[in-house]
Short mmCIF file of C-alpha atoms in Angstrom, two decimals:
data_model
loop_
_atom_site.label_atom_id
_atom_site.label_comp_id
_atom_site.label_asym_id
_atom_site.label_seq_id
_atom_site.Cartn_x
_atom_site.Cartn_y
_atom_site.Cartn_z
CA UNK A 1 83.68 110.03 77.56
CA UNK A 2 83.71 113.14 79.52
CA UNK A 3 85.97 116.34 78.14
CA UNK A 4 84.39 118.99 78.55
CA UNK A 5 86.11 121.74 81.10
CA UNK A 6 85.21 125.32 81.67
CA UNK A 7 86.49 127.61 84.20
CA UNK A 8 82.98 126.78 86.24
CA UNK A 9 81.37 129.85 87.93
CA UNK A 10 84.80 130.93 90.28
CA UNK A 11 87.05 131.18 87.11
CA UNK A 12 89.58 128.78 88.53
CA UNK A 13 90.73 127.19 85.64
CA UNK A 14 90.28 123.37 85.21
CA UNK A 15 93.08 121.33 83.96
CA UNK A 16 93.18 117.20 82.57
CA UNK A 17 96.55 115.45 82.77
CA UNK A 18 97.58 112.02 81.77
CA UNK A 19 97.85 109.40 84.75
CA UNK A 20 98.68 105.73 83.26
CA UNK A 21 95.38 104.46 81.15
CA UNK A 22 93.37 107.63 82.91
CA UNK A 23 92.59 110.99 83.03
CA UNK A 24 92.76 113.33 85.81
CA UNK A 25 91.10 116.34 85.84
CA UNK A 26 91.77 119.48 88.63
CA UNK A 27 90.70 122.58 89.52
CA UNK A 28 91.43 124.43 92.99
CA UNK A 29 89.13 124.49 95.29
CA UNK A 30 88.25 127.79 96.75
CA UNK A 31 89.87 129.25 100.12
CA UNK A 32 86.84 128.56 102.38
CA UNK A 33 87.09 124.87 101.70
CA UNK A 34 91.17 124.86 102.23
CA UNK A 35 91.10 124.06 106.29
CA UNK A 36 88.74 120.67 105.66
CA UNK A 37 89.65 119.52 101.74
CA UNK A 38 92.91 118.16 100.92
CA UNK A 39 92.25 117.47 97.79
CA UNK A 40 89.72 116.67 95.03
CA UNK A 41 90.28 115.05 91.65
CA UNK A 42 87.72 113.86 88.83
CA UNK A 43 88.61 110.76 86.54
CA UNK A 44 87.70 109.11 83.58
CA UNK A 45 88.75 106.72 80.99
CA UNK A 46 89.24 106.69 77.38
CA UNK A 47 89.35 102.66 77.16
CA UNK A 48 87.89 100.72 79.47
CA UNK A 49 90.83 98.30 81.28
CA UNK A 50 90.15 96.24 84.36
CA UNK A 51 92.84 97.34 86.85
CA UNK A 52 93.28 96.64 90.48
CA UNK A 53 95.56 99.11 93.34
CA UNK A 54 96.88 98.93 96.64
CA UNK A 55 95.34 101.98 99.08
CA UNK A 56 98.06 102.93 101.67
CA UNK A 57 97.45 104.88 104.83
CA UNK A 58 97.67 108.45 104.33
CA UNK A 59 95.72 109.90 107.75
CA UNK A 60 93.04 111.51 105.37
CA UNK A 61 89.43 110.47 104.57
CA UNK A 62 88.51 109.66 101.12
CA UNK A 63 85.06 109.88 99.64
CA UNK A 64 84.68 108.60 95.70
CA UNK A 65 81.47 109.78 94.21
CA UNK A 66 81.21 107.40 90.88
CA UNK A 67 79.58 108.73 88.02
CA UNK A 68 80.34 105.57 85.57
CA UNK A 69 81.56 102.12 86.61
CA UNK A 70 81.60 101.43 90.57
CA UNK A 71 84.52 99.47 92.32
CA UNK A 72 83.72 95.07 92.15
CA UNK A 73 85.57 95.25 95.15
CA UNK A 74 86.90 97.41 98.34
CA UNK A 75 88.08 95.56 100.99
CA UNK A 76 91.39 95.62 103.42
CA UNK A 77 94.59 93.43 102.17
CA UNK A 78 94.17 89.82 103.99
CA UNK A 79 90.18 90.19 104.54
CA UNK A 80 88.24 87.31 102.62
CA UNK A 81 84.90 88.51 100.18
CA UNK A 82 83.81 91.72 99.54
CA UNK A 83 84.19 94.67 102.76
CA UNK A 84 81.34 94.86 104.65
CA UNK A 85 79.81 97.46 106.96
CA UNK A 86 76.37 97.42 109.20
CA UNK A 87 74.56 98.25 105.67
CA UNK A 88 75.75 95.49 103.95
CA UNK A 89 78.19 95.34 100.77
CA UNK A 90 79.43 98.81 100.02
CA UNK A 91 78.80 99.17 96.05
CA UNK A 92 78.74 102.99 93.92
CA UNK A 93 80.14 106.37 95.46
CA UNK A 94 81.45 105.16 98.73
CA UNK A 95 83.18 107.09 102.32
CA UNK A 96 86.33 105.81 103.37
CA UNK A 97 87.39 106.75 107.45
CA UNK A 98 91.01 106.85 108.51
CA UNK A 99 92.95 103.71 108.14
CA UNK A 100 95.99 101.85 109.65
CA UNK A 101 96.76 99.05 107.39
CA UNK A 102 96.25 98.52 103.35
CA UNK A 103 93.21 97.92 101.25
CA UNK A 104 92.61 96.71 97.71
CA UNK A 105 90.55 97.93 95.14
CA UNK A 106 89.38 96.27 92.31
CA UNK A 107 87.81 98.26 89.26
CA UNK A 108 86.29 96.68 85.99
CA UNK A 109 87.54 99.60 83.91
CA UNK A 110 85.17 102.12 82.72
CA UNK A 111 85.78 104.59 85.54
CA UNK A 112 84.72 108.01 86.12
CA UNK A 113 84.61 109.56 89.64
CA UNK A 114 85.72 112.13 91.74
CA UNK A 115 87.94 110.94 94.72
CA UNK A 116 88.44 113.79 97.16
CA UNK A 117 90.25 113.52 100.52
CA UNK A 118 89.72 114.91 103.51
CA UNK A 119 92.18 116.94 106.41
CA UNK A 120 90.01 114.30 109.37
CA UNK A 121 88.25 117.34 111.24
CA UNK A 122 87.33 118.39 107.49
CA UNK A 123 85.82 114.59 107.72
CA UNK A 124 84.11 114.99 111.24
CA UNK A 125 82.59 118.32 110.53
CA UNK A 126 81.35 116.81 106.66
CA UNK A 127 79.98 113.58 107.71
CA UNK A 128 78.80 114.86 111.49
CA UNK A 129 79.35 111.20 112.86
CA UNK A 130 82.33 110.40 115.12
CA UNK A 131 85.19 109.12 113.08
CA UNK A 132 85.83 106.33 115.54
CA UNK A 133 82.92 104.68 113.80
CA UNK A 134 84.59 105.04 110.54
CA UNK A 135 87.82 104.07 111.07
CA UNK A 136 88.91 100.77 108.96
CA UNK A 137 85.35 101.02 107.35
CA UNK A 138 84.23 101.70 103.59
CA UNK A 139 80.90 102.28 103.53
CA UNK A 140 78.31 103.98 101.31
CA UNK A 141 78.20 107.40 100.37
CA UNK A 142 74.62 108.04 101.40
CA UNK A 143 74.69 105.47 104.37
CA UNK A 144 76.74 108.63 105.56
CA UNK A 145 75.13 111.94 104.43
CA UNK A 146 71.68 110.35 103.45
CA UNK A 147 69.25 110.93 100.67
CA UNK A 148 70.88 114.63 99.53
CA UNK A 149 74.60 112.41 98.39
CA UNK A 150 72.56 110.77 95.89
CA UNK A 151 70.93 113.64 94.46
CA UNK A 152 74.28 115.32 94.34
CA UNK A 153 75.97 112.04 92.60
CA UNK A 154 73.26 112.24 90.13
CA UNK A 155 73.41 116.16 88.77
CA UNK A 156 76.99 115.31 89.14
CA UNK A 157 76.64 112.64 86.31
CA UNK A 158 74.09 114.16 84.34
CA UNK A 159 76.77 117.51 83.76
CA UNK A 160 79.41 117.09 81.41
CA UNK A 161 80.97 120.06 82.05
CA UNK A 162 84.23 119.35 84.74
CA UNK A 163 84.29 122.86 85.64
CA UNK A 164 80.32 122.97 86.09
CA UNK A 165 80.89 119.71 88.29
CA UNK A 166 83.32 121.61 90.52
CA UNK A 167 81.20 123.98 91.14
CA UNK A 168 78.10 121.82 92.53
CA UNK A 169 80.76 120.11 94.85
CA UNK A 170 82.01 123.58 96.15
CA UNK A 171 78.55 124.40 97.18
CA UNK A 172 77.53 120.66 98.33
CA UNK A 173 80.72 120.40 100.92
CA UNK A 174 80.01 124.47 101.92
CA UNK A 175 76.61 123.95 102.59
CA UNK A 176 76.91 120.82 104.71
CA UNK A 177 80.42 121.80 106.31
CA UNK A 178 78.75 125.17 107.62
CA UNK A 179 76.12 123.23 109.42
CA UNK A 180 78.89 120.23 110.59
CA UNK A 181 79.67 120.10 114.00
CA UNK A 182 82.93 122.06 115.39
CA UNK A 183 85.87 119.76 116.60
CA UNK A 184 87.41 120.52 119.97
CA UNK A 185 89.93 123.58 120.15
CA UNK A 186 92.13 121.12 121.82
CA UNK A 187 91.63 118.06 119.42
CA UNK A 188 92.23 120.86 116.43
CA UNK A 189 95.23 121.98 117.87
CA UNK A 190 97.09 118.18 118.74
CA UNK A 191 96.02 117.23 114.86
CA UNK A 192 98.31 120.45 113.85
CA UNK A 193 101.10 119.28 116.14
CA UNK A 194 101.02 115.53 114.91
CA UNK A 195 100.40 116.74 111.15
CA UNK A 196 103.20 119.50 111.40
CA UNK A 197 105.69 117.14 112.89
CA UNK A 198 105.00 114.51 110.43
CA UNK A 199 104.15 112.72 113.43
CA UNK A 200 107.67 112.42 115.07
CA UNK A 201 106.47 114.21 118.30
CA UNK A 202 105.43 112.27 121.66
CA UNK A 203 101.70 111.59 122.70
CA UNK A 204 102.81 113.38 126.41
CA UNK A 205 104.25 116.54 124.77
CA UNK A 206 100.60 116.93 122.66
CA UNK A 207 98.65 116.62 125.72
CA UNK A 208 100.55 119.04 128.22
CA UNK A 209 100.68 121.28 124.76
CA UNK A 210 96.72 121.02 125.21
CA UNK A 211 96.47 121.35 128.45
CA UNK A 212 94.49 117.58 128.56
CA UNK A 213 95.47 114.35 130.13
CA UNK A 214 96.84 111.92 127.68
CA UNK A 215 93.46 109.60 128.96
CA UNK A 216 91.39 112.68 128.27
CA UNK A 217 93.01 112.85 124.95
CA UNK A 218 93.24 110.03 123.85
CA UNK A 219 89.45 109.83 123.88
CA UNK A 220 88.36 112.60 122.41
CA UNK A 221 90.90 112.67 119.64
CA UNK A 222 90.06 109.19 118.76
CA UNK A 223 86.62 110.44 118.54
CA UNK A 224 86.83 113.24 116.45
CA UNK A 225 89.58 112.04 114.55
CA UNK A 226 89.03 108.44 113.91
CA UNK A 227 92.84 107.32 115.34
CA UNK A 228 94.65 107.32 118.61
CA UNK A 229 96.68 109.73 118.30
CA UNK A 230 99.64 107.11 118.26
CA UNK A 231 98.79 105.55 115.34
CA UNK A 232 98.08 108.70 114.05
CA UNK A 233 102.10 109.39 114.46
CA UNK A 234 102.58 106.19 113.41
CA UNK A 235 100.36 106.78 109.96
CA UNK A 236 101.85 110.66 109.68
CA UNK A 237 105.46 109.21 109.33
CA UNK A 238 104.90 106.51 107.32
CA UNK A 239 103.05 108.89 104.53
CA UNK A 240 106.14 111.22 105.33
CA UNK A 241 108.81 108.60 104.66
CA UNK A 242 106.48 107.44 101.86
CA UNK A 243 106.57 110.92 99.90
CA UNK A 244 110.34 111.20 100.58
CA UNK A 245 111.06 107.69 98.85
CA UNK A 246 109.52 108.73 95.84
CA UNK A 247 112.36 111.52 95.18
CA UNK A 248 115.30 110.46 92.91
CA UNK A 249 117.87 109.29 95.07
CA UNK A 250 116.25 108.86 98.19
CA UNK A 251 118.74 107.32 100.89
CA UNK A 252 116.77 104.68 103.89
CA UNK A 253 118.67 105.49 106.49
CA UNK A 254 118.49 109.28 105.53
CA UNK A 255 114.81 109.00 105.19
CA UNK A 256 114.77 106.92 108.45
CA UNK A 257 116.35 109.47 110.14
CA UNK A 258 114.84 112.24 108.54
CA UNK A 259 110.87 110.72 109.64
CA UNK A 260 112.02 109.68 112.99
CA UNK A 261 112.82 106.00 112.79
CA UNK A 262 114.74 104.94 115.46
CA UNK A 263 116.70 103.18 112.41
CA UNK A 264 116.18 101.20 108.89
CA UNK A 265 115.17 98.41 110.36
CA UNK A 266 112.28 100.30 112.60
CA UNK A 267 111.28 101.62 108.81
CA UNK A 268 111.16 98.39 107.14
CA UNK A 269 108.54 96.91 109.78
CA UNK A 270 106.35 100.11 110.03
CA UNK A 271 106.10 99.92 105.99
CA UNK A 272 105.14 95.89 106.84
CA UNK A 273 102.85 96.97 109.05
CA UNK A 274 100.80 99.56 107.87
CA UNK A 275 101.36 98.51 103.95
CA UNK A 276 102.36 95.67 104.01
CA UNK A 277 105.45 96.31 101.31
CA UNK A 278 108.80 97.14 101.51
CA UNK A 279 110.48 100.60 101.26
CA UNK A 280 112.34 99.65 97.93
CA UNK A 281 108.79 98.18 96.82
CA UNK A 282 107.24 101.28 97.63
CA UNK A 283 110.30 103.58 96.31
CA UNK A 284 109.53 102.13 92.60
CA UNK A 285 105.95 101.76 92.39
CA UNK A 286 103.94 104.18 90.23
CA UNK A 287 102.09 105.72 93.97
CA UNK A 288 99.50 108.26 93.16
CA UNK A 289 97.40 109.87 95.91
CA UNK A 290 98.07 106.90 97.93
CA UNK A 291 97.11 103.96 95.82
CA UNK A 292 99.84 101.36 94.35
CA UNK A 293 99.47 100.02 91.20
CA UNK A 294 98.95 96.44 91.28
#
C-alpha cells in the first residue's frame, strides 16, 4: 500500500481522493508539459477486488505504467481472447492509440498504476511513431519507447513517495518529448479547430482553414493524429455530449443540439456506435476519465 505524498521537487502539492474501491492520487503537471499531457493520475488499492470497465472514446492516448497488478485482459468490446498486436499479448504498463469504438478491461484487483492521457500530437511527438499505426491497438509500453520505459516503470515502483514519482515522470516525458518529432503546423492547427469546436465543424472548412486539400489532409492528419479527421469529429462530439450528460438535469435533445446532432435520434446511434450504450446508460453510470464501470 502506497501513501506516501510529498510536494516532489516543483512544490506542486500532491493530493489522494476517494474513487469507488480506489485511490487516486494528483498533482499538476508543470507548464512545459501542458500543450502534450492531458492528464496524469496514479492509483492504488487498499483491498484487492477484481473489477472489470468499459473504455469509451475520448480522442486522447492513454499510456498505464503498472507498478502492482497488470490488466488479465485489454481488448475491444465484441473481439474474442485477449487483444493482440504484432508483439503478441499485451500484458504490464501498456500504450493505448486513439480509438473509435469501446474496449474492456479486466483487472484482478490489486492495482497500482499511473494512467496518463495524451492531447494526440502530445502522443506523436512522445512515442515518435505515426499514430495511424496505433490507432485501435493496445500494445506494450516498451514495444513503443524501448528498453528506457522499463527502467522508468521500475524506479517508478521501487519509490514510494507519489510526489517523488511525479517528478521522474516530469523529467521522463520532457526528456523524450524535446527530442519527439514536430507535427505539421497545418495538422496542429485542424486538431485545434476540431478540438475547439467539439468537433461540430466540417472536414472542407478545416482544410481551406489550412490552406490543404481535404486529400492532402486527410493523410497527413491521419498520420500524425491516428484518426481521419471525420471520425475525429465524430469521437470529439461524442466525448462532448458524453461530459454534458453527466450534469444534473441534462436534457437529449438539448445536448443533441448543443454537440451538433442533427437530432436525438442521430445521438442515440453515434453513442451505439462508438460505445456501444445508450445516452440514459451513459447519463447514470459512475464514468471516470472515460471508463464505465461494469
Amino acid at each position: 500500500m502506497r501513501v506516501g505524498g510529498s510536494a516532489g521537487a516543483a512544490g506542486r502539492a500532491v493530493e489522494m481522493t476517494r474513487v469507488g474501491a480506489r485511490w487516486r492520487v494528483t498533482r499538476p503537471w508543470p507548464p512545459y508539459l501542458r500543450p502534450f499531457v492531458h492528464s496524469y493520475a496514479g492509483y492504488w488499492e487498499a483491498a484487492a477486488a477484481p473489477y472489470r470497465v468499459r473504455l469509451v472514446p475520448t480522442g486522447r492516448a492513454v499510456v498505464v505504467i503498472n507498478l502492482g497488478e497488470p490488466f488479465t485482459q485489454v481488448r475491444r468490446l465484441g473481439d474474442v481472447g485477449d487483444d493482440r498486436s504484432p508483439h503478441g499479448q499485451v500484458t504490464g504498463s501498456l500504450v493505448a492509440g486513439l480509438e473509435d469504438g469501446p474496449r474492456v478491461c479486466d483487472h484482478p484487483g490489486g492495482q497500482e498504476a499511473i494512467r496518463l492521457e495524451l492531447t494526440p500530437l502530445g502522443a506523436y511527438r512522445l512515442f515518435a511513431v505515426p499514430m495511424s499505426e496505433l490507432t485501435n491497438t493496445v500494445v506494450g509500453l516498451c514495444d513503443v519507447l524501448g528498453p528506457e520505459a522499463g527502467v522508468l516503470a521500475e524506479q517508478l515502483a521501487a519509490t514510494t513517495d507519489w510526489g517523488a514519482r511525479f517528478d521522474l515522470l516530469d523529467i521522463a516525458l520532457s526528456t523524450r518529448i524535446e527530442r519527439g518529432p514536430d507535427p505539421a503546423p497545418e495538422v496542429s492547427h485542424a486538431w485545434r479547430l476540431l478540438s475547439r469546436a467539439g468537433g461540430a465543424i466540417p472536414v472542407g472548412r478545416i482544410a481551406a482553414e489550412v490552406g490543404w486539400s481535404q486529400g492532402h489532409l486527410v493523410r497527413r492528419f491521419t498520420e500524425q493524429v491516428g484518426l481521419t479527421p471525420k471520425t475525429s469529429a465524430r469521437v470529439l462530439r461524442f466525448h462532448r455530449a458524453a461530459g454534458l450528460l453527466t450534469r444534473e438535469g441534462a436534457n437529449l435533445t438539448e445536448v443533441s443540439a448543443a454537440c451538433g446532432f442533427y437530432d436525438q435520434a442521430h445521438l442515440n446511434r453515434e453513442f451505439r456506435a462508438l460505445a456501444e450504450t445508450t445516452p440514459g446508460q451513459m447519463a447514470a453510470a459512475r464514468v471516470t476519465e472515460g471508463a464505465l464501470a461494469l
